[in-house]
Coordinates of C-alpha atoms in Angstrom, one line a residue:
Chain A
X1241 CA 25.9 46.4 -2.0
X1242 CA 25.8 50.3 -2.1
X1243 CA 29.2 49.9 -3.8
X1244 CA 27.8 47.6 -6.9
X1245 CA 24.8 49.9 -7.3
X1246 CA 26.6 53.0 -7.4
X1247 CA 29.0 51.3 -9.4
X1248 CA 26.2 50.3 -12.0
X1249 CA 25.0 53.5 -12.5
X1250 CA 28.4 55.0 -13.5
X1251 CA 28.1 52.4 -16.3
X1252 CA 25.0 52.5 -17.1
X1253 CA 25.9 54.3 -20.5
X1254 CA 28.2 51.2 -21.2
X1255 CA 25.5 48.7 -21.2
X1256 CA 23.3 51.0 -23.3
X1257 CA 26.2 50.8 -25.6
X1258 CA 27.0 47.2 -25.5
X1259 CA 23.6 46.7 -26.3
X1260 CA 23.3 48.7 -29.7
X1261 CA 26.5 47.5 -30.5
X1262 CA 25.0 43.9 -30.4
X1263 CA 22.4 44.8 -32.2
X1264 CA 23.9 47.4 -35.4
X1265 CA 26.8 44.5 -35.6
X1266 CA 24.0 41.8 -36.6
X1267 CA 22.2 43.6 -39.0
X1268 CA 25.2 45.6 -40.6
X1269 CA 25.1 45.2 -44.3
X1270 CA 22.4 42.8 -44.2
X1271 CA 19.7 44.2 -46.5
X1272 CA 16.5 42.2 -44.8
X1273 CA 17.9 43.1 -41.4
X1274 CA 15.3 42.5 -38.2
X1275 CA 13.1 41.0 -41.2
X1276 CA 15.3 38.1 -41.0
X1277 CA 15.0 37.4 -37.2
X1278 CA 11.2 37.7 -38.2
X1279 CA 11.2 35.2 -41.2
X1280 CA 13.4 32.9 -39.0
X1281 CA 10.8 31.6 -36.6
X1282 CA 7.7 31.7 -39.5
X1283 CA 9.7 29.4 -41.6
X1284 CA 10.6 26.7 -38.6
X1285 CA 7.5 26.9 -37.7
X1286 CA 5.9 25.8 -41.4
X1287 CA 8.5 23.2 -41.6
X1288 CA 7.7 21.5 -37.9
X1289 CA 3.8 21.9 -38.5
X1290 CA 3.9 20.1 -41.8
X1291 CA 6.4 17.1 -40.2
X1292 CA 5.1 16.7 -36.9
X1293 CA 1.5 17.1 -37.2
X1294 CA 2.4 14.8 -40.3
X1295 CA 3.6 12.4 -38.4
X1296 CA 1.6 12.3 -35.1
X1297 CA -1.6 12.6 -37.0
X1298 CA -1.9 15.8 -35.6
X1299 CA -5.0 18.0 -36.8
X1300 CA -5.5 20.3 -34.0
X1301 CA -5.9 24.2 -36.4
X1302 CA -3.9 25.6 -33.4
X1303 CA -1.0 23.6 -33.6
X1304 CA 1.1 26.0 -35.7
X1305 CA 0.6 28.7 -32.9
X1306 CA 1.8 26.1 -30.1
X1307 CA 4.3 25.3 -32.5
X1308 CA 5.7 28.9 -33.0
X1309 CA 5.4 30.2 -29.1
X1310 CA 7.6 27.7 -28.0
X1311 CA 9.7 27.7 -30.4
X1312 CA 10.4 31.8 -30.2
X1313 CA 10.8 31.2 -26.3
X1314 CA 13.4 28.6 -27.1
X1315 CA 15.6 30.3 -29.0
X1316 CA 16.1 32.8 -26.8
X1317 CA 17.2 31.2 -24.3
X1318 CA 19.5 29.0 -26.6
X1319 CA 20.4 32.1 -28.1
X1320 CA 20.9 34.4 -25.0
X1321 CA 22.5 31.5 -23.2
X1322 CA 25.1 30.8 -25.8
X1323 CA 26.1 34.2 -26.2
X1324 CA 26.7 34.5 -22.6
X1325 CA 28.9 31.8 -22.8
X1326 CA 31.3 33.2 -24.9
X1327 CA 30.5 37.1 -23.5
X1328 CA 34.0 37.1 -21.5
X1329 CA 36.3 35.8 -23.9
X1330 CA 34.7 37.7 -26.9
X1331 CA 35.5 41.1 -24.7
X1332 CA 38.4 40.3 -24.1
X1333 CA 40.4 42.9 -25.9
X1334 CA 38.5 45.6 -24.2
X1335 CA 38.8 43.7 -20.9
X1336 CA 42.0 43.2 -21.0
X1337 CA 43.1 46.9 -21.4
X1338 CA 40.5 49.1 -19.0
X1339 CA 38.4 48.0 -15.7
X1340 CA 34.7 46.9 -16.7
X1341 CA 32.5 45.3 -14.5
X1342 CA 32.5 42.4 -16.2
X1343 CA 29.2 40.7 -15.5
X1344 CA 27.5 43.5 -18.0
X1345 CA 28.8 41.9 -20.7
X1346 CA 26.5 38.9 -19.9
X1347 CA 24.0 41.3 -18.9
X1348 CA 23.8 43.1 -22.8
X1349 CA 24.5 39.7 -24.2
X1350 CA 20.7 38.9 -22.8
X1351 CA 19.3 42.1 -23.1
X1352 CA 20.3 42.1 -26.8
X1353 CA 18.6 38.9 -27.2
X1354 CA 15.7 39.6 -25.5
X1355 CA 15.3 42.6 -27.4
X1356 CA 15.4 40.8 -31.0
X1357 CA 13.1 38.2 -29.4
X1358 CA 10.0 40.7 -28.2
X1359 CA 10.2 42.2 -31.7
X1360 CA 9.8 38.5 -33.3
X1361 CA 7.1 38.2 -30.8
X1362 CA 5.1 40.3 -33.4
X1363 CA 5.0 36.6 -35.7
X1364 CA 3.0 35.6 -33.1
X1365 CA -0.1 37.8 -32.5
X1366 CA 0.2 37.5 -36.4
X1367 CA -0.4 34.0 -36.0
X1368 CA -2.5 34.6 -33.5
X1369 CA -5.0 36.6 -35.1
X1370 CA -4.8 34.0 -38.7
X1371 CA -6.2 31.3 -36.4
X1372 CA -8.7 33.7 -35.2
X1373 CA -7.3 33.3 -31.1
X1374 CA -8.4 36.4 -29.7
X1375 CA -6.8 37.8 -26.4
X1376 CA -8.4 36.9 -23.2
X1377 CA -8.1 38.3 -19.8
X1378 CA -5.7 35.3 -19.1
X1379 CA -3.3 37.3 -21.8
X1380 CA -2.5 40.0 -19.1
X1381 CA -0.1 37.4 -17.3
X1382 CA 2.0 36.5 -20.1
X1383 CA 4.1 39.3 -18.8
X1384 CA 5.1 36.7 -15.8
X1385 CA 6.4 33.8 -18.1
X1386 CA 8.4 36.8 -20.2
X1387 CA 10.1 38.3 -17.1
X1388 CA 11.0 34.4 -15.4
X1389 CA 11.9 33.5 -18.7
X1390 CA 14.8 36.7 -18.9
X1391 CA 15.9 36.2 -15.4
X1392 CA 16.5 32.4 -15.9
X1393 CA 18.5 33.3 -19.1
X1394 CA 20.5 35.7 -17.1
X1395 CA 20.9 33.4 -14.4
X1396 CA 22.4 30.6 -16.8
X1397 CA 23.9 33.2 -18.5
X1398 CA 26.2 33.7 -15.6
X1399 CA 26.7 30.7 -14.8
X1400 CA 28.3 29.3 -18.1
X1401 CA 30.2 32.9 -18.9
X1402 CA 32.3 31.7 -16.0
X1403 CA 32.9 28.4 -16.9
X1404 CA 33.3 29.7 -21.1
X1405 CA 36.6 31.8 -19.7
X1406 CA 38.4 28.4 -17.9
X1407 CA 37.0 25.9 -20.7
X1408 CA 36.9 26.5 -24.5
X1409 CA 35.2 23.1 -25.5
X1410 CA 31.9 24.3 -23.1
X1411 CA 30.5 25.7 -26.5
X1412 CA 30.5 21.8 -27.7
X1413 CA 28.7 20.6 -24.7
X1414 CA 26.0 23.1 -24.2
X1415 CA 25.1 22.7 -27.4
X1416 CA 24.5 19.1 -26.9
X1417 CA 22.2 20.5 -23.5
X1418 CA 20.5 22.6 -25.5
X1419 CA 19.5 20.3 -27.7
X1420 CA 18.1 17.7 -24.8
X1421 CA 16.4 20.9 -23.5
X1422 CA 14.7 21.1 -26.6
X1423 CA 13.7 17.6 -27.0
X1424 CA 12.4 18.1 -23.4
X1425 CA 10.6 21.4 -23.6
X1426 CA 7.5 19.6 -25.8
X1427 CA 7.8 22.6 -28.4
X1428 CA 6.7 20.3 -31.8
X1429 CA 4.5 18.1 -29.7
X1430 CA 1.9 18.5 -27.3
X1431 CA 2.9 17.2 -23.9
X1432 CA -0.3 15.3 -22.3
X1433 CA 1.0 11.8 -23.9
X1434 CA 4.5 12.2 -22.0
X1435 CA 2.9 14.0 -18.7
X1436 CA 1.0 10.8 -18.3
X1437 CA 3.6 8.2 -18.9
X1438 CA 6.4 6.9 -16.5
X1439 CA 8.6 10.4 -18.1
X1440 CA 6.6 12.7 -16.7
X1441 CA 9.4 14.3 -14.7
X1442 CA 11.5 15.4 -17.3
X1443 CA 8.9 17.9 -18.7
X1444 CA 7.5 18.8 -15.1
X1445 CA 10.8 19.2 -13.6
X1446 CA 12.4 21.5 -16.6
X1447 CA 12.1 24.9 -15.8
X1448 CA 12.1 26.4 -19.5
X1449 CA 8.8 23.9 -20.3
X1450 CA 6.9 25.2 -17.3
X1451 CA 7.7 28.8 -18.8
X1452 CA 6.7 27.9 -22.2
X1453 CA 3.4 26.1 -21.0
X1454 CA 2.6 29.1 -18.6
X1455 CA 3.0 31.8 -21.4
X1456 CA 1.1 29.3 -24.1
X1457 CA -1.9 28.7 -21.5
X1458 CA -2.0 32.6 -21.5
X1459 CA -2.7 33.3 -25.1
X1460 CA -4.3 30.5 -25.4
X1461 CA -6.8 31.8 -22.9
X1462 CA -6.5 29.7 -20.1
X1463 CA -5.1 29.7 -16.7
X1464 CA -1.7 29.1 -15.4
X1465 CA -0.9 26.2 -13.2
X1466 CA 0.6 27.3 -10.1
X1467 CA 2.5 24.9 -9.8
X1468 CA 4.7 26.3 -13.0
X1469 CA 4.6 29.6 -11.4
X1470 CA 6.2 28.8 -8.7
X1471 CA 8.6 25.9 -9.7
X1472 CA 10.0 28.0 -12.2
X1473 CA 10.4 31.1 -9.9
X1474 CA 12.1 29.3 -7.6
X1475 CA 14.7 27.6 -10.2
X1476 CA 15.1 30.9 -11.1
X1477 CA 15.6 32.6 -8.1
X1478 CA 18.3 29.6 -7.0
X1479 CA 19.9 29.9 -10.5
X1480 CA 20.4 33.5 -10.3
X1481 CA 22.0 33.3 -6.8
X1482 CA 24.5 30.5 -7.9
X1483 CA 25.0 32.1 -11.1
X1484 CA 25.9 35.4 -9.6
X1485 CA 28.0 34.2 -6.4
X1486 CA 30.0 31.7 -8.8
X1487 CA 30.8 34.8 -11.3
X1488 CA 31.8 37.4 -8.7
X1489 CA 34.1 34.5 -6.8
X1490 CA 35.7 33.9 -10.3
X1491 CA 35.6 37.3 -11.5
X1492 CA 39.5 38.3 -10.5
X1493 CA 40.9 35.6 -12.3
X1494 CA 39.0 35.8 -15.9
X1495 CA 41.7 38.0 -17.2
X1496 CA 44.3 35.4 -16.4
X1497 CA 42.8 33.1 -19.2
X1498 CA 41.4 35.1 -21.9
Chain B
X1113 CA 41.8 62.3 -1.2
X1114 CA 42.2 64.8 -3.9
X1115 CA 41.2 64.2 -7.6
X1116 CA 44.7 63.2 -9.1
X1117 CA 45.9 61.5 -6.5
X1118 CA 46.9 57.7 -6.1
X1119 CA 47.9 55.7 -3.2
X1120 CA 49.3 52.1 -3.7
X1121 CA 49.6 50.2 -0.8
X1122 CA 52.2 47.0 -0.1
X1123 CA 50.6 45.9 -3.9
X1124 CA 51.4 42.1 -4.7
X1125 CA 50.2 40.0 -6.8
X1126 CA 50.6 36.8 -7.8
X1127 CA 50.1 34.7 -10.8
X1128 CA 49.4 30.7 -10.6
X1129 CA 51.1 29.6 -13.9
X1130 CA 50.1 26.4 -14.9
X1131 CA 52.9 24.4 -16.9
X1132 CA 50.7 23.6 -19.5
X1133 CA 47.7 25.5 -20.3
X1134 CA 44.6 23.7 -19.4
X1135 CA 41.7 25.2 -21.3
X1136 CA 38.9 22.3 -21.8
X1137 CA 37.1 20.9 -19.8
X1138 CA 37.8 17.2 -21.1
X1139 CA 41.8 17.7 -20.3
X1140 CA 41.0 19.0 -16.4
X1141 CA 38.4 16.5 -15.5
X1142 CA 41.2 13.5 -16.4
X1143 CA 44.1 15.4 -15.1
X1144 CA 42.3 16.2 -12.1
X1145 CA 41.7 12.5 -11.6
X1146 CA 44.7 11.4 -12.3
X1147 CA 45.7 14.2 -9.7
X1148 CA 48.2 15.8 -12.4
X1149 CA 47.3 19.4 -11.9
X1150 CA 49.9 21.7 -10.3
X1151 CA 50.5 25.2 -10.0
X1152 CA 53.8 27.2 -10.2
X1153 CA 53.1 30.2 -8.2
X1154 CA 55.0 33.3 -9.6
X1155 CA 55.3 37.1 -7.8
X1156 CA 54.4 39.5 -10.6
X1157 CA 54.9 42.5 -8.0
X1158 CA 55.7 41.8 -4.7
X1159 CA 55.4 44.4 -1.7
X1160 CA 54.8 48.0 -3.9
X1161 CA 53.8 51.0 -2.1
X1162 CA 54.6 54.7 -2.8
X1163 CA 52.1 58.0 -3.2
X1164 CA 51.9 60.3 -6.0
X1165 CA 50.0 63.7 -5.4
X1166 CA 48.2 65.4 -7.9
X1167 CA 50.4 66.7 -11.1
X1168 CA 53.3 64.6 -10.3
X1169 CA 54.4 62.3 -13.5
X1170 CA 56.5 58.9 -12.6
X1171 CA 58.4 57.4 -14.9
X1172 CA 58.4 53.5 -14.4
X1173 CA 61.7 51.8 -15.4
X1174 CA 62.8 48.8 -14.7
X1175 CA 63.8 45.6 -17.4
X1176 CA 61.4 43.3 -19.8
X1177 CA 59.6 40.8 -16.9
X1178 CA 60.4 43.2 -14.1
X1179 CA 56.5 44.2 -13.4
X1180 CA 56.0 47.6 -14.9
X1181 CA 53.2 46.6 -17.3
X1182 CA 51.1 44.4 -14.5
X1183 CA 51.8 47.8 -11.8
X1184 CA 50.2 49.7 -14.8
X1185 CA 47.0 47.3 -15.1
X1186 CA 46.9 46.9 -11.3
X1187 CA 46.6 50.4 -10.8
X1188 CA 44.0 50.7 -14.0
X1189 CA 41.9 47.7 -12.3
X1190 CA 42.3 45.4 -14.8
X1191 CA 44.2 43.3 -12.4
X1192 CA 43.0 42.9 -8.8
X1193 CA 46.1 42.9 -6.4
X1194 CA 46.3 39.7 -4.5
X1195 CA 47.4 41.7 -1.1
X1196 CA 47.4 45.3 -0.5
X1197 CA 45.1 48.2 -1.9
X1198 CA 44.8 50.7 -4.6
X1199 CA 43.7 53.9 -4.1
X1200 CA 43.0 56.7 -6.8
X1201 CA 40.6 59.8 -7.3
X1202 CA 39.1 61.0 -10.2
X1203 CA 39.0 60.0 -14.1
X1204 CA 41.1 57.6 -15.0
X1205 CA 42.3 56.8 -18.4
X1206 CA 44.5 54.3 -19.4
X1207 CA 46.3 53.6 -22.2
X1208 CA 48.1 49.7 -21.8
X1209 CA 49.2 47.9 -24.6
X1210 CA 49.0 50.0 -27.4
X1211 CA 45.4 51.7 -27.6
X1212 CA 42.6 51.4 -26.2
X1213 CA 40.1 48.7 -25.6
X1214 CA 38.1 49.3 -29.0
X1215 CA 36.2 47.1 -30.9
X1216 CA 37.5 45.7 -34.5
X1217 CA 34.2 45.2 -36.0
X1218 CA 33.3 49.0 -35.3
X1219 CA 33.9 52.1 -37.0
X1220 CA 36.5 54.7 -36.0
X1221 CA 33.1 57.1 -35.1
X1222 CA 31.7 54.3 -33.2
X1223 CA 34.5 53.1 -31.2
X1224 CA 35.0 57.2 -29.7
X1225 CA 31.3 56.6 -28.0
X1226 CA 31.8 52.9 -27.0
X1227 CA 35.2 53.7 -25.3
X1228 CA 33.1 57.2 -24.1
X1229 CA 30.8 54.7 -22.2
X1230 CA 33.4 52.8 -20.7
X1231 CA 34.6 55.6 -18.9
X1232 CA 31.2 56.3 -18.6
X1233 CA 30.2 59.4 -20.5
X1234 CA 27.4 60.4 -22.2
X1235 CA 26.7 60.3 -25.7
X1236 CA 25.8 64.0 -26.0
X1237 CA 29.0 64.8 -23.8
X1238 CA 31.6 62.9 -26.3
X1239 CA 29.3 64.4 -29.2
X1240 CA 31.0 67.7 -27.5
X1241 CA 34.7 66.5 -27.9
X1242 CA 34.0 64.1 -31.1
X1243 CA 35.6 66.8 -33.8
X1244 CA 38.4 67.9 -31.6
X1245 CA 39.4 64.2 -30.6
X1246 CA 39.0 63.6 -35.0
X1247 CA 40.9 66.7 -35.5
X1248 CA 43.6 65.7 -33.1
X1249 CA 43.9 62.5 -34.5
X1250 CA 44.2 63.5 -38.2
X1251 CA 42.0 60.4 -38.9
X1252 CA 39.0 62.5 -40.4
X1253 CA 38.5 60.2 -43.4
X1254 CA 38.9 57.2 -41.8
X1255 CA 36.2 57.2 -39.2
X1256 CA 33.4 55.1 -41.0
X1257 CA 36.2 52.3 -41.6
X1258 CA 36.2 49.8 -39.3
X1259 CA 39.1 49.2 -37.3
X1260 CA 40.2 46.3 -38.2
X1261 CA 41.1 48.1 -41.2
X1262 CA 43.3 50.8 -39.4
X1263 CA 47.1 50.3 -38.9
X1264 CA 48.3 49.6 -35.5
X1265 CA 50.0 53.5 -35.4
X1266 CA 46.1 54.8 -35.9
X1267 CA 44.6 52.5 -33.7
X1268 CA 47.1 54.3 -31.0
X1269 CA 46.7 58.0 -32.9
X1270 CA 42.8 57.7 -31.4
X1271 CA 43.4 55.8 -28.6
X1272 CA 45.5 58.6 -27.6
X1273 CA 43.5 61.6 -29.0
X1274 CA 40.5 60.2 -26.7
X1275 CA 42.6 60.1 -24.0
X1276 CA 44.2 63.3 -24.0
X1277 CA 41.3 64.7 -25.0
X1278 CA 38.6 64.3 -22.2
X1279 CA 41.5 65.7 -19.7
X1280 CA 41.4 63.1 -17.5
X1281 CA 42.9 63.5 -13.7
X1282 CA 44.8 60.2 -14.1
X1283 CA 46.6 59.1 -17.2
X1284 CA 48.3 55.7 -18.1
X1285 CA 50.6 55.3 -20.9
X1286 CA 52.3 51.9 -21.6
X1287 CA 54.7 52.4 -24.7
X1288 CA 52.3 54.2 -26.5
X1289 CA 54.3 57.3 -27.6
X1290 CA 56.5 54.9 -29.0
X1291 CA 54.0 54.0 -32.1
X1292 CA 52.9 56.4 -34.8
X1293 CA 55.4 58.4 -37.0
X1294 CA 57.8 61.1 -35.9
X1295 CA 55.0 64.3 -36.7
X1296 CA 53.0 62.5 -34.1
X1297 CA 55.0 61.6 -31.6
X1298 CA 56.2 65.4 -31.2
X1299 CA 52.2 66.6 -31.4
X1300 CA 51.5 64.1 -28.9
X1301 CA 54.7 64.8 -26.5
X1302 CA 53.4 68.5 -26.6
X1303 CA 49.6 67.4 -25.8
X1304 CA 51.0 65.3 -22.9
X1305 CA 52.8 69.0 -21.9
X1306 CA 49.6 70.8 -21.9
X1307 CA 48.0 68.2 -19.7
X1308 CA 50.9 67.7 -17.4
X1309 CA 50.4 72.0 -16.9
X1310 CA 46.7 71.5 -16.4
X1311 CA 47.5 68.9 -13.5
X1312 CA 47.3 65.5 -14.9
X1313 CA 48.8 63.0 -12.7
X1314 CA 51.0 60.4 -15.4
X1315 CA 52.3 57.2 -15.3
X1316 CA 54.6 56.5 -17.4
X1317 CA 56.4 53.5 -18.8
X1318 CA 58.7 53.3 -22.1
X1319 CA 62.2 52.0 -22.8
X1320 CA 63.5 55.0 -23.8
X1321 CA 65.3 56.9 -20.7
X1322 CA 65.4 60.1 -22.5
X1323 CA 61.8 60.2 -22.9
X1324 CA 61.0 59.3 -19.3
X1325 CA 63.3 62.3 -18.2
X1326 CA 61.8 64.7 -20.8
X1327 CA 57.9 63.8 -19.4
X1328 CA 58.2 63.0 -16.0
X1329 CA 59.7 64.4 -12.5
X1330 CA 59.7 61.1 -10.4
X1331 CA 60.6 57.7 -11.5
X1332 CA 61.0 54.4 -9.9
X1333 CA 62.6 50.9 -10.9
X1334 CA 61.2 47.6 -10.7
X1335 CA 63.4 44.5 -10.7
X1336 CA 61.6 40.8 -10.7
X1337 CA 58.4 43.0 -9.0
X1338 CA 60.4 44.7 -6.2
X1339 CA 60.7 48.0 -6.3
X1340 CA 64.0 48.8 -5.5
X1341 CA 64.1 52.6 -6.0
X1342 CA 62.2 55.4 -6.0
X1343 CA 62.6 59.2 -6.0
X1344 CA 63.2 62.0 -8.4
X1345 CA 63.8 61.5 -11.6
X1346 CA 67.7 62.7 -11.7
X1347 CA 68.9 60.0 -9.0
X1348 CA 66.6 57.2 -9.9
X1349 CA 67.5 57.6 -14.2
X1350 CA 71.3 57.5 -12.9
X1351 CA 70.6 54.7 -10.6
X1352 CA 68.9 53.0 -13.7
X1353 CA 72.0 54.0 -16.3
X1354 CA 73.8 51.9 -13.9
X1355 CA 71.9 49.1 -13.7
X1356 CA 71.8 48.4 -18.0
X1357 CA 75.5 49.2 -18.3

């Protein structure tokens, strides 16, 4: 333990690096730069309001706003997650030729994202304030949605980074996951209708929907359940503990297949 | 344990080969099934130990397959042995494979504070050594090109002026003098003298025996991952004349 924190600190400077590299790489020679990552999320957003309240008969004025939170807190996570999963094997030349530890490469992948994602959160109070929600007291949690929400990511992260180095064709099927998690994280829909039918259990039991519906109950100024609180803390605490025990047995071997 | 010094200790390490390379998941799960997976084990190094004290410079000789490259990495960390212990003190720099671990999308500038990091310096300390590791590497106009765009002799030209440049306690080459044209190789043989006089321990592998004898003062040789002698360089490089007649 003393060992891996001491060992942090000497690379501290690394991840700093890895980080900025993530970020100057994306926006080089892209003349909107973060605008983009901005306009992303505003655009979606217009789109899924005008289908889905379309199409459920949905006239609720704040629909856009539920719309647009849990869509930003989505694609993080399929972001950061997807990232992750490629982390090791898009290192690889540097990995291959001087001693990293490697799990900070997952670490900046989701610090990088996480990064791009609190600046797009600036769409929202934009939103916010156009549909004249105001902050509430309840607003002062969101902080505990945002932190689950980056450990989780970090968590999975680790988890799929290892299995990204042994198999290439991961990237396919995750992406089919992430699209179920979508589907199952009630981000164009409001999720009463399916919490009381016989499906109940796929929204209660998915960690990223209890993160999305704690962090849109706090701008939306009410109170967290507390059951969502601690369901997803405790995915989140199991997932980082699998995620990190499965990476450091595996570790050794990575740069036998990249 | 004084900085410089390295101690490998009854290093093996072994590789599972598969016959044929699984890499999706699709291909394991039915194989697995069908119980068709099988490992070949194969002893990259088996059973290496020998000391080097600060300043010394080994040579490592030995035949294409015969370890030396996997010693180099093991002793780098890149590889983890899979018995036995490696022990080293101080900054460590290594230089496998032809340059270092840079990054293709970045700029020449860029890559001398990402590699900084990696051996974990500061920004305002490599600002410190950024024009004399440009000025070494005669690649002034080229640092705002990325990489990618640089021949593989300049990739190694600043691999090796960051390396030599930060005076590091341990250095690593792998073939690297053995890229860039002849004005270089002789600037770098003489940087790799004024390091060697300032203490830098050196490992050393190339194919060229003269250039083994010029740098270093022990050697050793590696056959199928055995070491099968080591000592000063005059006995061990006759030992090895032998050995390739």
């Amino acid at each position: 333990m003393l060992y891996s924190i001491k060992n942090f600190i000497a690379h501290k400077f690394l991840l700093r690096e890895l980080v900025i590299k993530g970020i100057k790489l994306k926006y080089r020679r892209s003349y909107l730069g973060i605008l983009w990552s901005l306009l992303e999320p505003v655009l979606m957003t217009a789109v899924l309001t005008v289908i889905f309240g379309t199409l459920f008969n949905n006239n609720n004025p704040l629909f856009p706003l539920h719309i647009l939170s849990g869509r930003l807190l989505y694609s993080f996570f399929s972001s950061a997650t997807n990232m992750s999963l490629r982390a090791i094997r898009s290192n690889a030349s540097m990995i291959k030729k001087v001693y990293v530890p490697k799990y900070l490469y997952v670490l900046s992948s989701i610090i990088y994202n996480y990064l791009i994602f609190l600046v797009s959160l600036v769409v929202l109070f934009g939103l916010a304030i156009i549909l004249k929600v105001y902050p509430t007291w309840n607003l002062l949690l969101a902080w505990l949605p945002l932190v689950l929400l980056f450990l989780l990511a970090f968590g999975v992260g680790m988890i799929l980074a290892t299995i990204g180095v042994f198999f290439r064709d991961m990237e396919y099927l995750w992406s089919i996951i992430m699209t179920v998690i979508m589907y199952a994280s009630a981000i164009f829909y409001y999720p009463e209708k399916i919490l009381s039918s016989q499906y109940w259990w796929i929204l209660k039991y998915n960690p990223l929907f209890q993160i999305i519906d704690m962090f849109r109950k706090c701008i939306m100024g009410q109170t967290m359940s507390m059951f969502s609180l601690l369901y997803a803390s405790g995915f989140t605490l199991v997932t980082i503990i699998v995620g990190c025990a499965f990476f450091i047995r595996k570790q050794d071997k990575f740069i036998l297949y990249i | 344990m004084e900085k410089g010094d390295i101690v490998v200790n009854n290093v093996s390490i072994k590789f599972n080969l598969n016959p044929e390379k699984i890499d999706n998941l699709k291909e394991y799960v039915i194989k697995k099934l069908k119980g068709e997976i099988s490992y070949q084990e194969f002893w990259a190094l088996k059973d290496v130990s020998f000391e080097l004290k600060k300043g010394e410079r080994l040579g490592i000789l030995g035949l294409n397959g015969s370890g030396k490259s996997t010693l180099l990495k093991t002793i780098a960390g890149v590889y983890k042995p899979t018995t036995g212990t490696v022990r080293k003190s101080g900054l460590l720099m290594p230089m496998l494979e032809l340059g270092a671990g840079f990054d293709m999308q970045y700029t020449g500038r860029e890559n001398v504070f990402l590699y900084g990091s990696v051996l974990g310096f500061k920004r305002d300390f490599m600002r410190e050594h950024y024009r004399e590791i440009v000025d070494f590497s005669e690649l002034n106009e080229f640092m705002n090109v990325p990489l990618k765009n640089y021949s593989s002799g300049m990739r190694a030209r600043l691999g090796f002026s960051i390396a030599t440049v930060l005076k590091p306690d341990i250095l690593i080459l792998d073939e690297v003098l053995s890229v860039g044209d002849a004005k270089f190789k002789k600037k770098s043989e003489n940087k790799m003298m004024e390091l060697i006089e300032g203490g830098t321990t050196v490992l050393f592998v190339s194919h060229s025996l003269s250039q083994v004898q010029r740098i270093c003062n022990k050697a050793m040789i590696l056959d199928h991952g055995k070491m099968i002698s080591f000592g000063d360089i005059d006995e061990v490089s006759k030992e090895y004349e032998k050995i390739i007649e």
